[in-house]
XYZ file of C-alpha atoms in Angstrom:
362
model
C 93.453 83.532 101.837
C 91.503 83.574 105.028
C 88.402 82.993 106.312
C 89.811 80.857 109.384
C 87.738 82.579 112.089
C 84.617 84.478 112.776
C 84.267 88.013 111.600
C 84.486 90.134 114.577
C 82.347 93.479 115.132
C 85.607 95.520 116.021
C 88.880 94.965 116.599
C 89.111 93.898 120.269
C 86.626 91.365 118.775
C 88.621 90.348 115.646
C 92.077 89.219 118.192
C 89.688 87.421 120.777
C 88.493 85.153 118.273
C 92.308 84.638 116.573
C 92.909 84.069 120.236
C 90.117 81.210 120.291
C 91.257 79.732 117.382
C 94.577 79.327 118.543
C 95.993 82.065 115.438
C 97.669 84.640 118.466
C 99.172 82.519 121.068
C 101.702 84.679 122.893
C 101.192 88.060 124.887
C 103.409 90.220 122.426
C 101.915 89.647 119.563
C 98.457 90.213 121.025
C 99.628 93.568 121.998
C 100.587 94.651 118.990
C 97.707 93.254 117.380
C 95.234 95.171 119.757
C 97.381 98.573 119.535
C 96.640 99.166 115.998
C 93.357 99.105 114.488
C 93.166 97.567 111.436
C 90.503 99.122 109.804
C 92.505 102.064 109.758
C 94.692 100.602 106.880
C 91.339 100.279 104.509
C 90.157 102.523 102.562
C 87.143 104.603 104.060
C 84.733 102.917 101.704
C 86.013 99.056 102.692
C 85.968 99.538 106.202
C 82.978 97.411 106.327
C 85.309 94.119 105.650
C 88.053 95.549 107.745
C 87.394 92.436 111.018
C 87.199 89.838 108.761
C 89.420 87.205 108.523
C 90.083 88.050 104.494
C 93.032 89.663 102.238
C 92.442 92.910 100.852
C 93.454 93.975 97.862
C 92.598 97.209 96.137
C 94.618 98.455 92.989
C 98.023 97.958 94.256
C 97.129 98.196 98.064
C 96.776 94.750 99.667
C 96.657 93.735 103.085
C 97.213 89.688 103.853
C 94.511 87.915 105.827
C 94.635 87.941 109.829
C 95.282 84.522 110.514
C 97.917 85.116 108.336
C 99.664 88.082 109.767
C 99.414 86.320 113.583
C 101.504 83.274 112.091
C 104.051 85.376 110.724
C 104.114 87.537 113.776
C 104.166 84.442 115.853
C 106.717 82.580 113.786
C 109.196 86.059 114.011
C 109.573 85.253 117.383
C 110.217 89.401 117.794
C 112.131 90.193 120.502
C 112.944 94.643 122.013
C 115.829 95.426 119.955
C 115.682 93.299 116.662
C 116.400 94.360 113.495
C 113.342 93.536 111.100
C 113.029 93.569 107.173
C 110.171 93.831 105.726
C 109.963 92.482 101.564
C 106.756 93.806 99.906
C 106.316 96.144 103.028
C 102.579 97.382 101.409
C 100.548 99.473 103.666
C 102.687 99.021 106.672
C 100.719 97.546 108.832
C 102.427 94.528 109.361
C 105.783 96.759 110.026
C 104.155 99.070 112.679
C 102.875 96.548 114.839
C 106.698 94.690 114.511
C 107.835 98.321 115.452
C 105.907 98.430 118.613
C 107.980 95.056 119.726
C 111.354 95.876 118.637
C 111.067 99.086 120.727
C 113.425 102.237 120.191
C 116.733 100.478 119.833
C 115.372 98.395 116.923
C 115.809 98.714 113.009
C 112.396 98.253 111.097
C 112.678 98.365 107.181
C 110.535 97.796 104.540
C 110.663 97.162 100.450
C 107.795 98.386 98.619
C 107.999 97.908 94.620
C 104.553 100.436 94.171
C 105.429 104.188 94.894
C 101.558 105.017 95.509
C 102.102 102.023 98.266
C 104.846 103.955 99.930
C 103.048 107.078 100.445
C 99.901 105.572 101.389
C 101.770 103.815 103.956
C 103.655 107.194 105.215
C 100.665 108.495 105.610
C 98.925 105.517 107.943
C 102.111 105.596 109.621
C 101.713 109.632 110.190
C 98.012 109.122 111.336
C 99.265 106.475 113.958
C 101.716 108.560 115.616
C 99.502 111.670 115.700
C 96.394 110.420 116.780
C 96.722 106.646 118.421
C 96.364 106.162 122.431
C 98.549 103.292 121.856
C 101.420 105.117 120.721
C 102.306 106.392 124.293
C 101.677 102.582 125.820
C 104.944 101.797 124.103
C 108.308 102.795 122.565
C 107.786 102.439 118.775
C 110.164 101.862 116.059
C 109.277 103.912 113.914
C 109.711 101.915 109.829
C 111.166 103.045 107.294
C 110.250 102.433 103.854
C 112.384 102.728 100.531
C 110.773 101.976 97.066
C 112.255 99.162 94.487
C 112.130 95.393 93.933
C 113.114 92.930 96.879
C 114.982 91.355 94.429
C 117.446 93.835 93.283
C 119.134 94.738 97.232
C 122.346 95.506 96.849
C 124.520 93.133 97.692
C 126.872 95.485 100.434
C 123.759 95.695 102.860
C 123.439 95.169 106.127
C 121.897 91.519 107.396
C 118.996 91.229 109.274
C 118.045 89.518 112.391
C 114.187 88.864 111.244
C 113.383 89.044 107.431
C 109.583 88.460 106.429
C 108.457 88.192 102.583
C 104.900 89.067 101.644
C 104.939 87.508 98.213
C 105.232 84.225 96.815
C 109.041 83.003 96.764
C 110.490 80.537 93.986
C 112.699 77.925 95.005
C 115.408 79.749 93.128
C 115.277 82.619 94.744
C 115.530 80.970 98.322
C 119.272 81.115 98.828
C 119.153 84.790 98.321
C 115.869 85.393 100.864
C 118.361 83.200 103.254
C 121.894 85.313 102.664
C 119.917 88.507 104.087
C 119.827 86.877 107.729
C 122.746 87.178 109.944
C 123.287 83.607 112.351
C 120.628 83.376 114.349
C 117.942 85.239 112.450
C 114.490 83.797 111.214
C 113.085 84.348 108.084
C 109.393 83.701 107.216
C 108.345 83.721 103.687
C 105.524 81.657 101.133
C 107.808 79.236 99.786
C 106.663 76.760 97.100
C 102.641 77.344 98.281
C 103.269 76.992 102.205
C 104.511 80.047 105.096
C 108.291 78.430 105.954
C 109.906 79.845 108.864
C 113.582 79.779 108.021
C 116.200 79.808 111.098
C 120.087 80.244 110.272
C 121.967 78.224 112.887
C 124.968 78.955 111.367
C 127.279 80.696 108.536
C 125.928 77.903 106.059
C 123.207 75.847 108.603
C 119.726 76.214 108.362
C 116.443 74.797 110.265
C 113.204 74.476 107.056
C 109.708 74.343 109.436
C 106.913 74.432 107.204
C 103.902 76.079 109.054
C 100.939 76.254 106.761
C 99.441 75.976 103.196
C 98.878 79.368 101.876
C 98.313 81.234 98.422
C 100.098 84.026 97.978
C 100.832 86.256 94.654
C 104.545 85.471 93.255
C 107.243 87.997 93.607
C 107.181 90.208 90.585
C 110.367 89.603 88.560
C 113.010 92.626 88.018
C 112.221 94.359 84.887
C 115.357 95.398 82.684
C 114.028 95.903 79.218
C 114.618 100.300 79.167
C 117.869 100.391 80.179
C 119.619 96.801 80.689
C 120.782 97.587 83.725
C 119.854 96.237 87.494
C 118.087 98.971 89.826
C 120.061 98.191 92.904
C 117.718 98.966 96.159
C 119.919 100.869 98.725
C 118.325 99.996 102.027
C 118.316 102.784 104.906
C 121.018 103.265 106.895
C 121.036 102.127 110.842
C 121.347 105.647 112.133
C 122.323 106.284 115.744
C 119.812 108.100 117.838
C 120.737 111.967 118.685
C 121.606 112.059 123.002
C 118.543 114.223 122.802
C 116.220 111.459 121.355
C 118.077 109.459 123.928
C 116.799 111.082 126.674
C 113.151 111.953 125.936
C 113.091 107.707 125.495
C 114.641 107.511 128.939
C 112.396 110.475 130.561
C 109.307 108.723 128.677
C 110.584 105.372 130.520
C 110.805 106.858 133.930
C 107.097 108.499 133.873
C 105.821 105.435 132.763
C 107.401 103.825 135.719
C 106.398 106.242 138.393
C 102.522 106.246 137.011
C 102.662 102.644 137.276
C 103.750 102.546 140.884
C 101.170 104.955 141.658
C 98.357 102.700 140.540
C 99.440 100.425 142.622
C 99.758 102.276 145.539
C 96.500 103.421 144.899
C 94.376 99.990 144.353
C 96.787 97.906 146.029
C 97.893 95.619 144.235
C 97.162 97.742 141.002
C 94.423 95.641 139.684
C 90.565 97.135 140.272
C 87.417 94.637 139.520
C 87.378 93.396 136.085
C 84.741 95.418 134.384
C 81.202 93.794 133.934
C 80.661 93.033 130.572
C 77.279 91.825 129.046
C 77.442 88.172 128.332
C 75.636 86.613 125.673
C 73.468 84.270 126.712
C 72.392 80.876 124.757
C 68.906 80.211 124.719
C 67.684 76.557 124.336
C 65.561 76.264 121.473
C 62.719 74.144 121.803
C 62.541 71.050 119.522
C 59.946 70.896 116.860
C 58.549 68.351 114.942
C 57.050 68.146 111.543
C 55.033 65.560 110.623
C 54.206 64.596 106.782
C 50.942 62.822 106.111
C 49.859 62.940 102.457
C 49.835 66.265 101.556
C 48.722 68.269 104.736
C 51.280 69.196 107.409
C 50.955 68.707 111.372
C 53.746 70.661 113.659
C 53.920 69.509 117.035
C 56.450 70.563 119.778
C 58.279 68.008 121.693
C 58.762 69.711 125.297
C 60.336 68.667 128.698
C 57.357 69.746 131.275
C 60.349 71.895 133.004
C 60.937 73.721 129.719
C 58.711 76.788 130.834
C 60.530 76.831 134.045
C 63.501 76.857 132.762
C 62.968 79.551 130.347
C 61.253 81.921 132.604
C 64.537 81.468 134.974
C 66.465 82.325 132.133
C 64.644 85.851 131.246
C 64.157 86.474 134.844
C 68.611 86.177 135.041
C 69.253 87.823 131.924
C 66.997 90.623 132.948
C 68.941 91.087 136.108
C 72.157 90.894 134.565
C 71.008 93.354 131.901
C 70.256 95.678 134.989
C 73.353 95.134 136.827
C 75.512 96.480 134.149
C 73.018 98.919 132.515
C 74.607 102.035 134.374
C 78.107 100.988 133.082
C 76.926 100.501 129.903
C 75.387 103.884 129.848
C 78.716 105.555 131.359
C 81.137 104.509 130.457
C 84.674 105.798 131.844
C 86.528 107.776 129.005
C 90.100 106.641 127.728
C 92.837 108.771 129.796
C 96.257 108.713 128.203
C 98.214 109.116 131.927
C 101.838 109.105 129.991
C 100.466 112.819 128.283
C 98.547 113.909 131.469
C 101.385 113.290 133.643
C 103.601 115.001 130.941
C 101.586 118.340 130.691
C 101.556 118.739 134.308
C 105.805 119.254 134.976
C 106.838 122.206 135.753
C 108.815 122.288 131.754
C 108.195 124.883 129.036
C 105.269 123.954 126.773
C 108.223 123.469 123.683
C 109.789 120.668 125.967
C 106.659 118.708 126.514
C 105.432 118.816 123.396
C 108.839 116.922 122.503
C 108.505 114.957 124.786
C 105.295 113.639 123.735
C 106.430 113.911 119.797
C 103.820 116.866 118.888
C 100.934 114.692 119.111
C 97.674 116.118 118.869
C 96.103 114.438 121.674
C-alpha cells in the first residue's frame, strides 16, 4: 500500500507533500507527524526508503504506508486525555505520535503478537524520550505495550475511547473489534479490503463510514494446537500518576507558559520574519521540433523572440535570490530546546532538574 504522494527528501518534506495531497488535514495530526521522525523506526540499512510513501516490512517488523497512517490519525479524531488501543501495535510508531495528542492524562496501549516487535519498539520508544527535541514541545503519553494475539483480550478489560487495528479484520470478528469501545468511541480498522471508521453512538448503535480501499495482511488466527487452551491477553492497568509525577507535569506546564510569554514580550507579538527559504524555480523549456524526412533528421527550435529575455531575467532573479539567502543558508541558527535551558538555570539541586526534565541526555 502506498505510493499516493511524492517521496520527500526528509521528513519536514514527507508531511508537506501529505499536506498537498490533502492526506494530513488538521493541525494535530501534523504535529505529531512532524515530532517524530520516521526514519528512525527503519532499520539503519532501509533508511534510504524511510520518506516514501510505502509499507515496510522486514521479518516481522512492518510499518504501514504514510498516507495510511494520516487517515487513521485523522479518522481517530484524538483528542488530550483519550484513552487509545492500539491492535498489532508493531514498532510503535503509530502509538507515540497518538501519545503526543492524548497528553499525560491519557491511556495509550498496544497489542503486539511478535515478542522481537515488542522490544524493538521499547527500544524506539527509549531512543525518543532520550534524545528527541520534540519530547519537551509536549506532554507525552508514554505507550505501553503487552505481547499476545488481539484476538484473545480478556473479556473483563477495560473499554476504550479510540481503538485502531493494523491488520486485516473479518466480518466475523467485527462485533468483537466494536465491544472494546465504550459510547462514544471510534474505532478504525481494514474491514472487508477498505479503512472503516467505526463510531458507537450508543450501548448497541453504531455509525459504518467507509474511508478508503486498502490491502492489508489478515489478522493472524489464535493458535491452540499445544495446549487447547485460549492465551487470554491481560491488558495494562490504568495506573494513577504518583503527586510527584503530578507536579513535575504541572511545573513543566508553567515554564512552558512563562517562556512563551517572554517571546512575546520580546518580538511583540511573538512572531519574527518567516525565514527565507530557497524556492525552486521552474524554468520554461524551450520547444523543440523534430522533423522526419526519409531517413535523415532536421531539429529546429520553435522560439518566442522574447524567449532570451525572458530567460536572462530569470538567471539574473534566481541569482539574486540565491544571494539573498546565501548567508542563512551558510548559518544557520542551531535548535535551542528553551523548556531544558530554562530548566537548568533555577536555582534547584541538579537531582531535581534532571527529574524534571526525565534524565534526558540533551
Amino acid at each position: 500500500m502506498g505510493g499516493a504522494v511524492s517521496a520527500g527528501e526528509d521528513n519536514d518534506e514527507l508531511i508537506d507533500n501529505l499536506k498537498e495531497a490533502q492526506y494530513i488535514r488538521t493541525e494535530l495530526v501534523e504535529q505529531a507527524f512532524r515530532a517524530i521522525d520516521r526514519a528512525d523506526y527503519y532499520l539503519e540499512e532501509f533508511k534510504d526508503n524511510a520518506y516514501k510513501d510505502l509499507a515496510w516490512k522486514h521479518g516481522n517488523i512492518h510499518l504501514s504506508a504514510p498516507c495510511i497512517y494520516s487517515e487513521v490519525m485523522e479518522a481517530l479524531d484524538l483528542q488530550p486525555g483519550l484513552s487509545f488501543l492500539n491492535l498489532g501495535s508493531g514498532t510503535g510508531y503509530l502509538s507515540s505520535m497518538v501519545g503526543l495528542i492524548l497528553g499525560p492524562f491519557g491511556v495509550n496501549h498496544g497489542v503486539e503478537l511478535h515478542s522481537d516487535v515488542i522490544e524493538y519498539a521499547k527500544q524506539k520508544l527509549d531512543f525518543f524520550i532520550k534524545t528527541s527535541d520534540s519530547f519537551d514541545k509536549f506532554e507525552f503519553c508514554e505507550p505501553s505495550f503487552v505481547t499476545g494475539n488481539c484476538l484473545e483480550i480478556s473479556p473483563d478489560c477495560t473499554q476504550y475511547d479510540r481503538v485502531y487495528c493494523g491488520a486485516g479484520v473479518q466480518k466475523e470478528h467485527e462485533d468483537y473489534m466494536k465491544n472494546l469501545l465504550k459510547v462514544g468511541g471510534i474505532l478504525v480498522m481494514p474491514l472487508e479490503e477498505k479503512l472503516t471508521k467505526i463510531t458507537r453512538t450508543g450501548p448497541s448503535a453504531w455509525e459504518t463510514k467507509k474511508i478508503l480501499a486498502v490491502s492489508f495482511a489478515p489478522l493472524i488466527q489464535p493458535n491452540h494446537a499445544d495446549s487447547g487452551k485460549s492465551r487470554l491477553v491481560h491488558l495494562p492497568p490504568v495506573a494513577v500518576r504518583s503527586l510527584q509525577d503530578l507536579a513535575r507535569i504541572a511545573i513543566r506546564g508553567t515554564i512552558k507558559k512563562i517562556i512563551h510569554q517572554e517571546t512575546i514580550s520580546k518580538n511583540g507579538n511573538g512572531l519574527k520574519n518567516p525565514p527565507r527559504f530557497k524556492r525552486r524555480r521552474v524554468r520554461r523549456r524551450r520547444m523543440e521540433t523534430i522533423v522526419f524526412l526519409d531517413k535523415e533528421v532536421f531539429a529546429s527550435r520553435i522560439s518566442n523572440p522574447s524567449d532570451d529575455n525572458n530567460n536572462s531575467d530569470e538567471m539574473e532573479d534566481e541569482r539574486r535570490e540565491e544571494e539573498e539567502t546565501k548567508p542563512s543558508e551558510l548559518k544557520p541558527d542551531p535548535p535551542v530546546n528553551f523548556l531544558r535551558e530554562k530548566v537548568l538555570s533555577l536555582p534547584l539541586p541538579d537531582p531535581l532538574k534532571y527529574y524534571l526534565l526525565y534524565y534526558r541526555e540533551k
